[in-house]
Short mmCIF file of C-alpha atoms and ligand atoms in Angstrom, two decimals:
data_model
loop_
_atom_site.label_atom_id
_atom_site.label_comp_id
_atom_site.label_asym_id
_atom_site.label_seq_id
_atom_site.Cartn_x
_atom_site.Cartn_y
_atom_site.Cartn_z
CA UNK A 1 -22.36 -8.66 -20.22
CA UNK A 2 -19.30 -9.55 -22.77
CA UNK A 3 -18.50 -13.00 -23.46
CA UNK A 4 -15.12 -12.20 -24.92
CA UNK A 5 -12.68 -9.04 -24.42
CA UNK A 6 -9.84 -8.40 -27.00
CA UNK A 7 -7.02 -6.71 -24.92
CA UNK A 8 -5.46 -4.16 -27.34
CA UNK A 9 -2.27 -3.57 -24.85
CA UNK A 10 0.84 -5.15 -23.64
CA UNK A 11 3.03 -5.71 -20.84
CA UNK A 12 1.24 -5.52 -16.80
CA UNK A 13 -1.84 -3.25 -17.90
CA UNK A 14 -2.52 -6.05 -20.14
CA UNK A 15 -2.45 -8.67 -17.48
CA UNK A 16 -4.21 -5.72 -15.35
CA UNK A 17 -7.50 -6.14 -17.77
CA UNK A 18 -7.26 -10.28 -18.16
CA UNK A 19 -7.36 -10.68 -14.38
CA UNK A 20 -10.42 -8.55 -14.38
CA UNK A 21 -11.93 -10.02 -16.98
CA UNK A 22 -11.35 -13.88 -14.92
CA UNK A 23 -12.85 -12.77 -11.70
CA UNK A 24 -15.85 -11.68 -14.09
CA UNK A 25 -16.18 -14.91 -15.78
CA UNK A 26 -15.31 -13.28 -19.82
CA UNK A 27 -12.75 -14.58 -21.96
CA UNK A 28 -9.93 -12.80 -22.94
CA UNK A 29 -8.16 -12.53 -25.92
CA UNK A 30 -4.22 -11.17 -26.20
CA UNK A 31 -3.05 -9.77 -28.64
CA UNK A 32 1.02 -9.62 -29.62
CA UNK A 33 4.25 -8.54 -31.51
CA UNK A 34 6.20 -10.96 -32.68
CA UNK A 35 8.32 -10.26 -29.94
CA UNK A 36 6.37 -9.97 -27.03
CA UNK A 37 5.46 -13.79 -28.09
CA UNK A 38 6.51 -15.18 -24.72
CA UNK A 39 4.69 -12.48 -22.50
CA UNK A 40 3.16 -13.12 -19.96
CA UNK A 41 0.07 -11.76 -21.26
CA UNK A 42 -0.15 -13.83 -24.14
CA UNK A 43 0.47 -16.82 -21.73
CA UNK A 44 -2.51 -16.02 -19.64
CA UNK A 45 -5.26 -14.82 -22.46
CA UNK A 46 -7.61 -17.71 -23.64
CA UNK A 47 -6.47 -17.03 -27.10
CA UNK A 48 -3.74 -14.95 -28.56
CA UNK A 49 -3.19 -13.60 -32.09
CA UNK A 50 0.01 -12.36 -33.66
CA UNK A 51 -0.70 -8.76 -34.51
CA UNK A 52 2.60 -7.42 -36.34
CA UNK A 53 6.44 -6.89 -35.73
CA UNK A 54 8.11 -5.81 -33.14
CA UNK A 55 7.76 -2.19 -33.76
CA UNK A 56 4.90 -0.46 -32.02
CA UNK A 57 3.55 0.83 -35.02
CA UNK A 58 2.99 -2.59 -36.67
CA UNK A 59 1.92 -4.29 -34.10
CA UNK A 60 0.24 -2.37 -31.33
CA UNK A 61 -0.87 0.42 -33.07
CA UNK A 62 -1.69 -1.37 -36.06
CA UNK A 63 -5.82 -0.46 -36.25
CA UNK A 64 -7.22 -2.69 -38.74
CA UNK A 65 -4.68 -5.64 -37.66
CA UNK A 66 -6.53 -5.61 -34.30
CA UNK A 67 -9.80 -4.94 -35.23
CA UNK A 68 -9.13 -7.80 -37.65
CA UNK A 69 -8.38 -10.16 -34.80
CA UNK A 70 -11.06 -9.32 -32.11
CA UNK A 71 -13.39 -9.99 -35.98
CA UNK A 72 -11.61 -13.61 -36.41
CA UNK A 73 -11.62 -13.96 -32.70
CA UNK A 74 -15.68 -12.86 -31.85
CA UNK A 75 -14.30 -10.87 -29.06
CA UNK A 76 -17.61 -8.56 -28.21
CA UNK A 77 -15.04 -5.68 -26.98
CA UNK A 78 -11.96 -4.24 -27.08
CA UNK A 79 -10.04 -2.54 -23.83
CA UNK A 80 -7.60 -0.40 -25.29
CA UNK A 81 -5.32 0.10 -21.89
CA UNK A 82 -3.33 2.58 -21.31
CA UNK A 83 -0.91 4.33 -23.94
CA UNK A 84 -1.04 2.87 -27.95
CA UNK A 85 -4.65 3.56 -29.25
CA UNK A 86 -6.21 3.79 -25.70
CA UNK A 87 -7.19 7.87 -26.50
CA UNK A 88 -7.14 7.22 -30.20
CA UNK A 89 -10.88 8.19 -31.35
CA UNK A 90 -10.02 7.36 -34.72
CA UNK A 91 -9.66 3.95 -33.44
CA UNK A 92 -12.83 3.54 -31.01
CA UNK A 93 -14.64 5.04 -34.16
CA UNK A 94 -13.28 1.98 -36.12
CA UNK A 95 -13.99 -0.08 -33.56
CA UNK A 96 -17.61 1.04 -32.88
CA UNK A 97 -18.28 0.88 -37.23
CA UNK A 98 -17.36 -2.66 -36.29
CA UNK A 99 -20.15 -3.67 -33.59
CA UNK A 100 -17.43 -4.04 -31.23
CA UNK A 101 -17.76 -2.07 -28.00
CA UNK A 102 -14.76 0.09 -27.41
CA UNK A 103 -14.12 0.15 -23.35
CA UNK A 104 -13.84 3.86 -22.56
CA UNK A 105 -15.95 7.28 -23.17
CA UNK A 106 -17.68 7.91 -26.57
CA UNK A 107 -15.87 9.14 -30.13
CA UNK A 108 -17.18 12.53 -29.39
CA UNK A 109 -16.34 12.72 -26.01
CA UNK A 110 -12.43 11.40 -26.92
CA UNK A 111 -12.42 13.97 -29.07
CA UNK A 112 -13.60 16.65 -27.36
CA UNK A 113 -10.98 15.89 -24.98
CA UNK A 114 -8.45 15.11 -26.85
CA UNK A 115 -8.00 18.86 -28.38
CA UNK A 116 -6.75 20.91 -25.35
CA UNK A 117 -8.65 24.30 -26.86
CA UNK A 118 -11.97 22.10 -26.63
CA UNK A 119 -11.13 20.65 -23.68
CA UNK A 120 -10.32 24.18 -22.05
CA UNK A 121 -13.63 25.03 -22.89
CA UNK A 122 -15.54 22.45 -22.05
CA UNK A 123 -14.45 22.39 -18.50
CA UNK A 124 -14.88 26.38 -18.32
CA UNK A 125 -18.51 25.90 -19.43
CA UNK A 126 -18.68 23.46 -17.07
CA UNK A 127 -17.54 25.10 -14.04
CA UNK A 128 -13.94 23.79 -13.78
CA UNK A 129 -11.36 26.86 -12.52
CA UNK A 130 -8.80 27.18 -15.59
CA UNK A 131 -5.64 29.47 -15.50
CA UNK A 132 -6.13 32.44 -17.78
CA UNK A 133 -5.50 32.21 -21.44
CA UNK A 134 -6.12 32.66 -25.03
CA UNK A 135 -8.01 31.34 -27.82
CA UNK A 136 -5.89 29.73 -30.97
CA UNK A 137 -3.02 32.00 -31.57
CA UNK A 138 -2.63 33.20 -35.35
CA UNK A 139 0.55 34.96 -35.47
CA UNK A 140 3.41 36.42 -33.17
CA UNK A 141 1.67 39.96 -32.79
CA UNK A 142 -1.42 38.00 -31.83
CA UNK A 143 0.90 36.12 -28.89
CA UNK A 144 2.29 39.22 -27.80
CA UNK A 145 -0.99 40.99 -27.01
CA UNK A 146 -2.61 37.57 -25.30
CA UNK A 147 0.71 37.30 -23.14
CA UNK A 148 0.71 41.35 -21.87
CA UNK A 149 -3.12 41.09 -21.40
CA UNK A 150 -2.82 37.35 -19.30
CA UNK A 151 0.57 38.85 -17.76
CA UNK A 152 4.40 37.36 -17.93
CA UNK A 153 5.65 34.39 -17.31
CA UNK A 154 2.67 32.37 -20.20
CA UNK A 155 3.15 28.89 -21.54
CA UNK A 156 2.50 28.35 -25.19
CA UNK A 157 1.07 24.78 -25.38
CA UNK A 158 -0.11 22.97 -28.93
CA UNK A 159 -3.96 22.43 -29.02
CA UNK A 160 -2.98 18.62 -29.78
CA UNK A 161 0.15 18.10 -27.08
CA UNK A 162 0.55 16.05 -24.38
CA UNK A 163 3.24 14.57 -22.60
CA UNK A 164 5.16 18.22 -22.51
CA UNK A 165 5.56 18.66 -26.28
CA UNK A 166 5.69 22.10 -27.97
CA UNK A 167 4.83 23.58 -25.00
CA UNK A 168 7.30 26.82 -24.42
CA UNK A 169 7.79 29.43 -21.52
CA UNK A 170 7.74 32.97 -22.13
CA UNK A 171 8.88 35.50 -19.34
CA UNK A 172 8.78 39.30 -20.71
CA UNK A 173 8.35 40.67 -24.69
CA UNK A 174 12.25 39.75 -25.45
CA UNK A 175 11.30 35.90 -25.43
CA UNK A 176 7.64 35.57 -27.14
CA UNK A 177 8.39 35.47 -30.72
CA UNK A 178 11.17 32.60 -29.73
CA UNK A 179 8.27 30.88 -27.67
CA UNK A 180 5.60 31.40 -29.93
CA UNK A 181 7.82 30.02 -33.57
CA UNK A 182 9.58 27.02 -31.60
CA UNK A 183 5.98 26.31 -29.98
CA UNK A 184 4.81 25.98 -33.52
CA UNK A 185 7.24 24.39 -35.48
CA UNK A 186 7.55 21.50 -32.24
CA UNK A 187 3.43 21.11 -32.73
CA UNK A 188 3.74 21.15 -36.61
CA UNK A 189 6.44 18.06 -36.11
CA UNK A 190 4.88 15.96 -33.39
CA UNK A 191 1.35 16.67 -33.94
CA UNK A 192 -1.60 16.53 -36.63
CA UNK A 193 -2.31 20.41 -35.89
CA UNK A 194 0.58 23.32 -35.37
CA UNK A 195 -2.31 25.20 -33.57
CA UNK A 196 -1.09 26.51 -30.54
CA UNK A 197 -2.77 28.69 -27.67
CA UNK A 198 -1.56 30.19 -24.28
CA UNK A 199 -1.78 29.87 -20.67
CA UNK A 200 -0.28 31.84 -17.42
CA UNK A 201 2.46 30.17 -16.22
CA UNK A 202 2.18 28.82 -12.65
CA UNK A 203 6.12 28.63 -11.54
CA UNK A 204 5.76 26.20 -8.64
CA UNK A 205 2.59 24.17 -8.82
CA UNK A 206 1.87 20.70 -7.59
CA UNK A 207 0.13 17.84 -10.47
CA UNK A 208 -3.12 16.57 -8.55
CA UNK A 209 -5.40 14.94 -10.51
CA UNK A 210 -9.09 13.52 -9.75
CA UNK A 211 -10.20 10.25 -10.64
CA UNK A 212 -14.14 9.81 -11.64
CA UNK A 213 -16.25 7.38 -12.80
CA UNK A 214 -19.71 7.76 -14.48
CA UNK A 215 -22.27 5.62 -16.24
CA UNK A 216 -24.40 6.20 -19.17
CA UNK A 217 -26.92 7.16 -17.11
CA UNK A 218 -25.92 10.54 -15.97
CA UNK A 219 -24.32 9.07 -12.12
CA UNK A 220 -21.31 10.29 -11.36
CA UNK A 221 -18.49 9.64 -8.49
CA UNK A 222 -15.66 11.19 -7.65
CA UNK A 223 -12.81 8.62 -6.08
CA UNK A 224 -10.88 11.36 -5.13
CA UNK A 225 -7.18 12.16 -5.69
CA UNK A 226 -3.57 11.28 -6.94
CA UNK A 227 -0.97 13.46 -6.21
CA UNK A 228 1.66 12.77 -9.27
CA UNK A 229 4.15 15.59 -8.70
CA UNK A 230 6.81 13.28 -8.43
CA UNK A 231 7.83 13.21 -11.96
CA UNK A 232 11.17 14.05 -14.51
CA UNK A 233 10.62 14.51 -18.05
CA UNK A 234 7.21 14.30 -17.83
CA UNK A 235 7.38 10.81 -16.38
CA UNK A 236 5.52 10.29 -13.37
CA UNK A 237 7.86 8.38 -10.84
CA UNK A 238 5.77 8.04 -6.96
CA UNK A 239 2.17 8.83 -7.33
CA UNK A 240 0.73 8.60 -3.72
CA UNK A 241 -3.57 9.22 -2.41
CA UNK A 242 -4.65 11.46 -0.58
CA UNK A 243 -2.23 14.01 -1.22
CA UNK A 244 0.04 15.42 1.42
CA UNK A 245 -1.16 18.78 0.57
CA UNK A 246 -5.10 18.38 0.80
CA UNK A 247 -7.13 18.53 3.82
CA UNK A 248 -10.74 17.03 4.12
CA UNK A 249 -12.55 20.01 3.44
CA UNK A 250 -10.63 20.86 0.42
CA UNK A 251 -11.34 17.00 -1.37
CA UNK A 252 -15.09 17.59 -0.73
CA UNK A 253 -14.63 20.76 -2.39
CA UNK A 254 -12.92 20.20 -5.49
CA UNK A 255 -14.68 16.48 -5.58
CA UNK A 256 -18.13 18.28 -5.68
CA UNK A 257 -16.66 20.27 -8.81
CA UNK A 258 -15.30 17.99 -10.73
CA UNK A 259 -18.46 15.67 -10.29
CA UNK A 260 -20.69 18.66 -11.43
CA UNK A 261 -18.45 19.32 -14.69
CA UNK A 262 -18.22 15.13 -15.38
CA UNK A 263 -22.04 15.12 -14.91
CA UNK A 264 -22.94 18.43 -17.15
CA UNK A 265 -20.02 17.08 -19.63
CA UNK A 266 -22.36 14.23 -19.89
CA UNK A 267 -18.79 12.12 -19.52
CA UNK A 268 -19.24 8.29 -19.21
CA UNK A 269 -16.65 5.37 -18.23
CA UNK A 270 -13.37 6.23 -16.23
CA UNK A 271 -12.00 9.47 -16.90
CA UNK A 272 -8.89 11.62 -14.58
CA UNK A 273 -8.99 15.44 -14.98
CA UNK A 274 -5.48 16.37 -14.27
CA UNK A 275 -5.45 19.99 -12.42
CA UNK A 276 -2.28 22.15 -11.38
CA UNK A 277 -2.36 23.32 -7.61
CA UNK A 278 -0.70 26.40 -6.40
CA UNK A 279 -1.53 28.51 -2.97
CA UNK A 280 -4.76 26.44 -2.39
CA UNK A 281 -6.26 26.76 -5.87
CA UNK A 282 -6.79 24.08 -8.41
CA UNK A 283 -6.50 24.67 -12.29
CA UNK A 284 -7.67 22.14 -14.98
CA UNK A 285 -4.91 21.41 -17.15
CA UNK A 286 -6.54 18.50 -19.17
CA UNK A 287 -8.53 15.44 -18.95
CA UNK A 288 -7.40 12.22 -19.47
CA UNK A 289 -10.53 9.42 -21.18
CA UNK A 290 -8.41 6.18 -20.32
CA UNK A 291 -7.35 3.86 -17.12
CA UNK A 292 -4.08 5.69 -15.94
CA UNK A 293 -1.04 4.02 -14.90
CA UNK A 294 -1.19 5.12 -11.37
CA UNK A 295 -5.09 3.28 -11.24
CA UNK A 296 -4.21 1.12 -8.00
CA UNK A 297 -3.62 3.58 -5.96
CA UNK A 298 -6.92 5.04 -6.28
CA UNK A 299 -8.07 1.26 -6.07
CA UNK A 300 -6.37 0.69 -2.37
CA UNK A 301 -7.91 3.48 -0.87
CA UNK A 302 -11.54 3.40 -2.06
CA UNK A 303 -11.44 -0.51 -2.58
CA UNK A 304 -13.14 0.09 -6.23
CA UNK A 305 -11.90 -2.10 -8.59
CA UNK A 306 -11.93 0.36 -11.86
CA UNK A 307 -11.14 -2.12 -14.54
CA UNK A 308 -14.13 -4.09 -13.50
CA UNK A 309 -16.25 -0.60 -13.32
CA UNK A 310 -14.78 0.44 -16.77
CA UNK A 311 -16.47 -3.16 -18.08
CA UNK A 312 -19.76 -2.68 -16.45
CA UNK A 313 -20.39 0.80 -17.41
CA UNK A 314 -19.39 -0.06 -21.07
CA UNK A 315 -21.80 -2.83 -20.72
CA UNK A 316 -24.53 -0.84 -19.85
CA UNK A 317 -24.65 -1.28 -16.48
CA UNK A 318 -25.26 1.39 -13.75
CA UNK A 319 -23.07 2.64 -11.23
CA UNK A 320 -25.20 1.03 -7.99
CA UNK A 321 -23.56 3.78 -5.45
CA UNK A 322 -23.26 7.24 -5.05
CA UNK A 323 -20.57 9.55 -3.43
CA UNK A 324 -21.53 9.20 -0.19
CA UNK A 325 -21.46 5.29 -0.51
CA UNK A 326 -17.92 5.89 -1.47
CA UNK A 327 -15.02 5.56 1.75
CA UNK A 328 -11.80 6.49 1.71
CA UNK A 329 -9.57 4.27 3.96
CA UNK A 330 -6.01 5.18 4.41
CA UNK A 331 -3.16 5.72 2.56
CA UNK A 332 -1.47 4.69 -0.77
CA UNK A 333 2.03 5.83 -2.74
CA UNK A 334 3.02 3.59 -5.70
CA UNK A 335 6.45 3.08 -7.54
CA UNK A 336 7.34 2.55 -11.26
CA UNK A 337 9.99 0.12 -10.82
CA UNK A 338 11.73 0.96 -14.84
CA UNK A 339 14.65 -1.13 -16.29
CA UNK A 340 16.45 1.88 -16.74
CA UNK A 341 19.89 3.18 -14.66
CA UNK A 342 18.65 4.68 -11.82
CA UNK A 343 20.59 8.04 -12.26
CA UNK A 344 20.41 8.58 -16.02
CA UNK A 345 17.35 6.84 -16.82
CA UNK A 346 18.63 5.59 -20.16
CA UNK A 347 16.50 1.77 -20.65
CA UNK A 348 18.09 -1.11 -19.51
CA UNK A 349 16.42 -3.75 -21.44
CA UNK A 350 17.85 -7.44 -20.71
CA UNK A 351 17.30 -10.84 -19.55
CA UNK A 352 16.01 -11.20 -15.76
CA UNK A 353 18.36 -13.61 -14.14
CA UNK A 354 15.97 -13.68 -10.88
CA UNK A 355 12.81 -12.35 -9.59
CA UNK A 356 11.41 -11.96 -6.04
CA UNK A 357 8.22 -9.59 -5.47
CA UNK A 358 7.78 -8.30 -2.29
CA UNK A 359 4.50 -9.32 -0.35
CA UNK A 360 2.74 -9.13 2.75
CA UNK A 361 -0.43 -7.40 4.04
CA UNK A 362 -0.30 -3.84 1.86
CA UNK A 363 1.45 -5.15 -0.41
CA UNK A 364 0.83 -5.32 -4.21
CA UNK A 365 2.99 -5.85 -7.17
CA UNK A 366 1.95 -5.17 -10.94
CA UNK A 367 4.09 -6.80 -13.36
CA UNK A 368 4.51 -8.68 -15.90
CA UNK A 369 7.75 -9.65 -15.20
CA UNK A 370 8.94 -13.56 -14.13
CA UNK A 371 12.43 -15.06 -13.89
CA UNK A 372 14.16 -15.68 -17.13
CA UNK A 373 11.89 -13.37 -18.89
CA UNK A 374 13.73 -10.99 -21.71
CA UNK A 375 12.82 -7.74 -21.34
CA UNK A 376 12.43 -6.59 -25.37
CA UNK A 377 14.40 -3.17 -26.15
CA UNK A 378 10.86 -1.45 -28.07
CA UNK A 379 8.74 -0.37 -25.27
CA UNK A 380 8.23 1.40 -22.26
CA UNK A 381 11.13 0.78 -20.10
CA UNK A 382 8.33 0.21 -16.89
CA UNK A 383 8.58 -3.22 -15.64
CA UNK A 384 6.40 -3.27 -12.42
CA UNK A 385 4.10 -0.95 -9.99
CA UNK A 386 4.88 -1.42 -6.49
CA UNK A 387 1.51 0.26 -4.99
CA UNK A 388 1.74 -0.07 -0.92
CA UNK A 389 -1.38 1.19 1.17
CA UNK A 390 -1.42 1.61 5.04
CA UNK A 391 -3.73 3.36 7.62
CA UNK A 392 -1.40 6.15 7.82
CA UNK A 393 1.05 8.28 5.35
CA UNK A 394 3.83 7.51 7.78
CA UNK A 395 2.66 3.38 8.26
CA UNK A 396 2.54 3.56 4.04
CA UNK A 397 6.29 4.85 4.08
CA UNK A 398 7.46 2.34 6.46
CA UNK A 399 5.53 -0.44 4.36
CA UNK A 400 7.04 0.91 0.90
CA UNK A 401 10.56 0.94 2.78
CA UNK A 402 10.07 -2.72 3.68
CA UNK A 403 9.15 -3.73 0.45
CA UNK A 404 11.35 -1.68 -1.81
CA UNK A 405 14.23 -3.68 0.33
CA UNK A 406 12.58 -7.05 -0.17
CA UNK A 407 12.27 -6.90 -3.75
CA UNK A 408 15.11 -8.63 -5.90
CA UNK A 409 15.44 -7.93 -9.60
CA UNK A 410 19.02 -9.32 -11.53
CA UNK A 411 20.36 -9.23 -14.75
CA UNK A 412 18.69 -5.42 -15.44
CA UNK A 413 19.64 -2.06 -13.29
CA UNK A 414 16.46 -0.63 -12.33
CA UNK A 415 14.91 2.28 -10.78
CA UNK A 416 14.50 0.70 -7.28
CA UNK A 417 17.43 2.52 -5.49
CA UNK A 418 16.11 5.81 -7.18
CA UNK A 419 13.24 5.49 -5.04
CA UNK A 420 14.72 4.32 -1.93
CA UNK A 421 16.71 7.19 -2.04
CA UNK A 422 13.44 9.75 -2.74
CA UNK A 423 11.94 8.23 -0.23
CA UNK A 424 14.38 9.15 2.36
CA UNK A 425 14.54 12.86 2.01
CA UNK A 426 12.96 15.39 4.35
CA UNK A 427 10.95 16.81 1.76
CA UNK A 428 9.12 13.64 0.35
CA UNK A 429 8.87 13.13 3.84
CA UNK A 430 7.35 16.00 4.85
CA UNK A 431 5.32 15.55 1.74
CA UNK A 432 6.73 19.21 0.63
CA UNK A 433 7.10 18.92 -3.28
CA UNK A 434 6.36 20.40 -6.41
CA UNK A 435 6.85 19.12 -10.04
CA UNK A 436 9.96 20.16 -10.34
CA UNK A 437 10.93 18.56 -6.45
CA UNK A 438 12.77 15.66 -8.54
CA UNK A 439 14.90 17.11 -11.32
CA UNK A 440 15.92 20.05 -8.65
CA UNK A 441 17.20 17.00 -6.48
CA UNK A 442 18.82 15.07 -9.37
CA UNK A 443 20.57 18.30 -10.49
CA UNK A 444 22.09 18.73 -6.61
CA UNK A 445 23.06 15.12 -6.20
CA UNK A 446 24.86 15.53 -9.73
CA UNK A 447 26.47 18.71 -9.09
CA UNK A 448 30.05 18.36 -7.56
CA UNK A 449 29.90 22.46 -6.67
CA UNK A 450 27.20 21.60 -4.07
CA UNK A 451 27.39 20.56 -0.54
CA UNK A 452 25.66 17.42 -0.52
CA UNK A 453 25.86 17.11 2.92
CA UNK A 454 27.88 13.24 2.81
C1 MV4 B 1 1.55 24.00 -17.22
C2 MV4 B 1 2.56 24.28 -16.27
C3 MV4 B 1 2.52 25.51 -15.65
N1 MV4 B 1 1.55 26.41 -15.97
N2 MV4 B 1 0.62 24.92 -17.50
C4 MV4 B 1 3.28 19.75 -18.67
C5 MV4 B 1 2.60 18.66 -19.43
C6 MV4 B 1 1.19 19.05 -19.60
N3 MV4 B 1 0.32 18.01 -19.17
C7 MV4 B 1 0.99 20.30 -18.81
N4 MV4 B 1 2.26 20.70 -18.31
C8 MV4 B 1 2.41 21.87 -17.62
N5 MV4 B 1 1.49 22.83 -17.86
C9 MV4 B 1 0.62 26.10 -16.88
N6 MV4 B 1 -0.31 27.02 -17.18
C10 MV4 B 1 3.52 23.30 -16.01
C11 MV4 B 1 3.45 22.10 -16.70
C12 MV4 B 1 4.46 21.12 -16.36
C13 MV4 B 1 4.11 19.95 -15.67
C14 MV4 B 1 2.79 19.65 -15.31
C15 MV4 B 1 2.48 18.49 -14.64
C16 MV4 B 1 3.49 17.60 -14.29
C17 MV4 B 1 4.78 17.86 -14.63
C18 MV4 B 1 5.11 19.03 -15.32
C19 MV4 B 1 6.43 19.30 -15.66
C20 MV4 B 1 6.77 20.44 -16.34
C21 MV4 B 1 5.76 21.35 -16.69
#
């Protein structure tokens, strides 16, 4: 096992990997902008080293500074986290040149991943249901003839996107040269590649995506889903397990797929294919090589702790259960609790006057947050998880209810009434929603034309 993990991250997945790491007995070592020098993480760590300025890209994403300190440090591994380098293969090659263990897949596998044409494949080799679509496009004619042979409405997506990015809609002939040249020239500024490809476009789909876990040994489990349709701007908001729109039958279904395709991939570590679902089907969209945000709420309802996992498998250790060892008890929705103002979710960073996490059985709170702390205006605005599991959907809604009241956070507006007031319509309710369930509902509270029923 490691002696000594260097935690290439910041803010609560940072704390996330060191509390891991202390319940396994290895030493952990933070690492830290010059203004994150009073976080919370760098508090906790055994050791901490100053890694660059404030600015993400001289301090957190700053490859040879951190390699440099896990060197001066004798750290045996690096977790990378979520976000920064944590699906940079570049970086886990560095790493790896290094004799440091990079926690997460291999450099061939991150890339293979990373490129969504590669990925596409991968998973169609391997037995995953894609939507239809093209190969690379190479001009506008090309695009034109994919789109009438795939049929309107298509999504151009870049082969290197994420996060939304370059990707463009195209409903008849009139709009596919506009698609396919914005498509482009977005890819060309955000990304290494302007290679771009297409997909058809599913209009009202929900984001479910499978978590897995797999060792080097070829053992694979699938801890089933997250249902992350809750989202605006491609920024996932509630992420809740199961989701409301699985049954039993359908889980064991599309969990004996995915653990097929992980297990032919030859995939090792902690991985989350993200699929669309629309009328009962599931389409692979991409796959995701790092811990996600939304980990605990897998964690509640399979009690799997997957940091820990992530370490052991890295290690060299093997999984020590299989799928039908695995239990799924109850029922979990989480909350990103951002500085931000709640209705136009521009960051509200600041000091925090006062702090008071909710508790109580079901209760768990990921932050890194503590009275008097100064919330530093160059990161993500997310500031806690509030992850609440019960026996029931309905007990877990009660429970997040309760807790969303309980918790106090002054001196920043934050996104805590947002959710208290998600929470409370029919449709989250009724656990009827698609991805575009939240912006549809911010539009209407917004609009002064519409009844809002007050
Ligand atoms: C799609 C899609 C509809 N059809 N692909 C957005 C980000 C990237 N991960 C994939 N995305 C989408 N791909 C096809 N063929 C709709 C989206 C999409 C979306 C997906 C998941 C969660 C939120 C979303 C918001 C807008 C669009």
């Amino acid at each position: 096992m490691f002696e000594k993990i260097l935690i290439a991250n910041r803010g609560e997945v940072a704390l996330r990997i060191h509390r891991a790491c202390r319940e396994m007995g290895i030493r952990t070592v933070a690492v830290h902008s010059e203004a994150d020098a009073n976080a919370m993480h760098v508090r906790l760590a055994d050791e901490a080293v100053c890694i660059g300025p404030a600015r993400s890209t001289d301090s957190y994403l700053n490859k040879p500074a951190i390699i440099s300190a896990a060197i001066i440090t004798g750290a045996d591994a690096i977790h990378p986290g979520y976000g920064f380098l944590s699906e940079n293969a570049d970086f886990a090659e560095m790493v790896e040149k290094h004799g440091i263990t990079f926690i997460g897949p291999t450099v061939e596998q991150m890339r293979l991943m990373g490129d969504k044409i590669t990925a596409r494949k991968a998973a169609i080799e391997a037995g995953l249901p894609v939507t239809e679509g093209s190969p690379a496009l190479e001009t506008v004619e090309d695009a034109r003839l994919w789109a009438n042979k795939i049929g309107y409405p298509i999504i151009i997506k870049a082969k290197d996107g994420g996060g939304g990015k370059g990707m463009k809609i195209a409903f008849s002939d009139d709009d596919i040269e506009e698609a396919y040249t914005m498509a482009k020239a977005e890819a060309k500024a955000a990304f290494p590649s302007d290679v771009v490809y297409m997909e058809k476009y599913l209009q009202h789909p929900r984001h479910i995506e499978m978590q897995v876990l797999a060792d080097k040994y070829g053992n694979v489990v699938h801890l089933g889903e997250r249902d992350c349709s809750i989202q605006r701007n491609n920024q996932k908001v509630i992420e809740e397990s199961p989701s409301p729109a699985l049954n039993e039958q359908q889980r064991r279904e599309i969990g004996e797929i995915v653990r097929k395709a992980i297990a032919k991939i030859g995939y090792c570590n902690a991985g989350t294919l993200e699929f669309l679902y629309e009328n009962g089907k599931f389409y692979f969209m991409e796959m995701n090589t790092r811990l996600q945000v939304e980990h605990p709420v897998t964690e509640a309802i399979t009690g799997i702790d997957l940091v820990k996992e992530q370490i052991r498998i890295a290690a060299g250790a093997q999984l020590g259960y299989t799928q039908k060892d695995i239990q799924f008890s109850g029922h979990a929705i989480e909350c990103r609790i951002n500085a931000e103002n709640p209705q136009t979710f521009v960051p509200c960073p600041g000091k925090i006057e006062e702090w008071h996490a909710p508790g109580g059985l079901g209760v768990r709170v990921d932050s890194e947050i503590y009275s008097g702390y100064q919330i530093p205006p160059f990161y993500d605005s997310m500031i806690a998880k509030l992850i609440v599991h019960a026996g029931t959907r309905n007990a877990a809604l009660m429970r997040l209810r309760r807790a969303l009241e309980e918790f106090v956070i002054m001196g920043v507006q934050t996104t805590i009434p947002l959710h208290q007031e998600i929470i409370s319509q029919p449709e989250y309710l009724d656990g009827q929603y698609d991805i575009h369930w939240l912006e549809k509902f911010m539009q209407s509270k917004n609009s002064p034309t519409e009844d809002k029923g007050e």
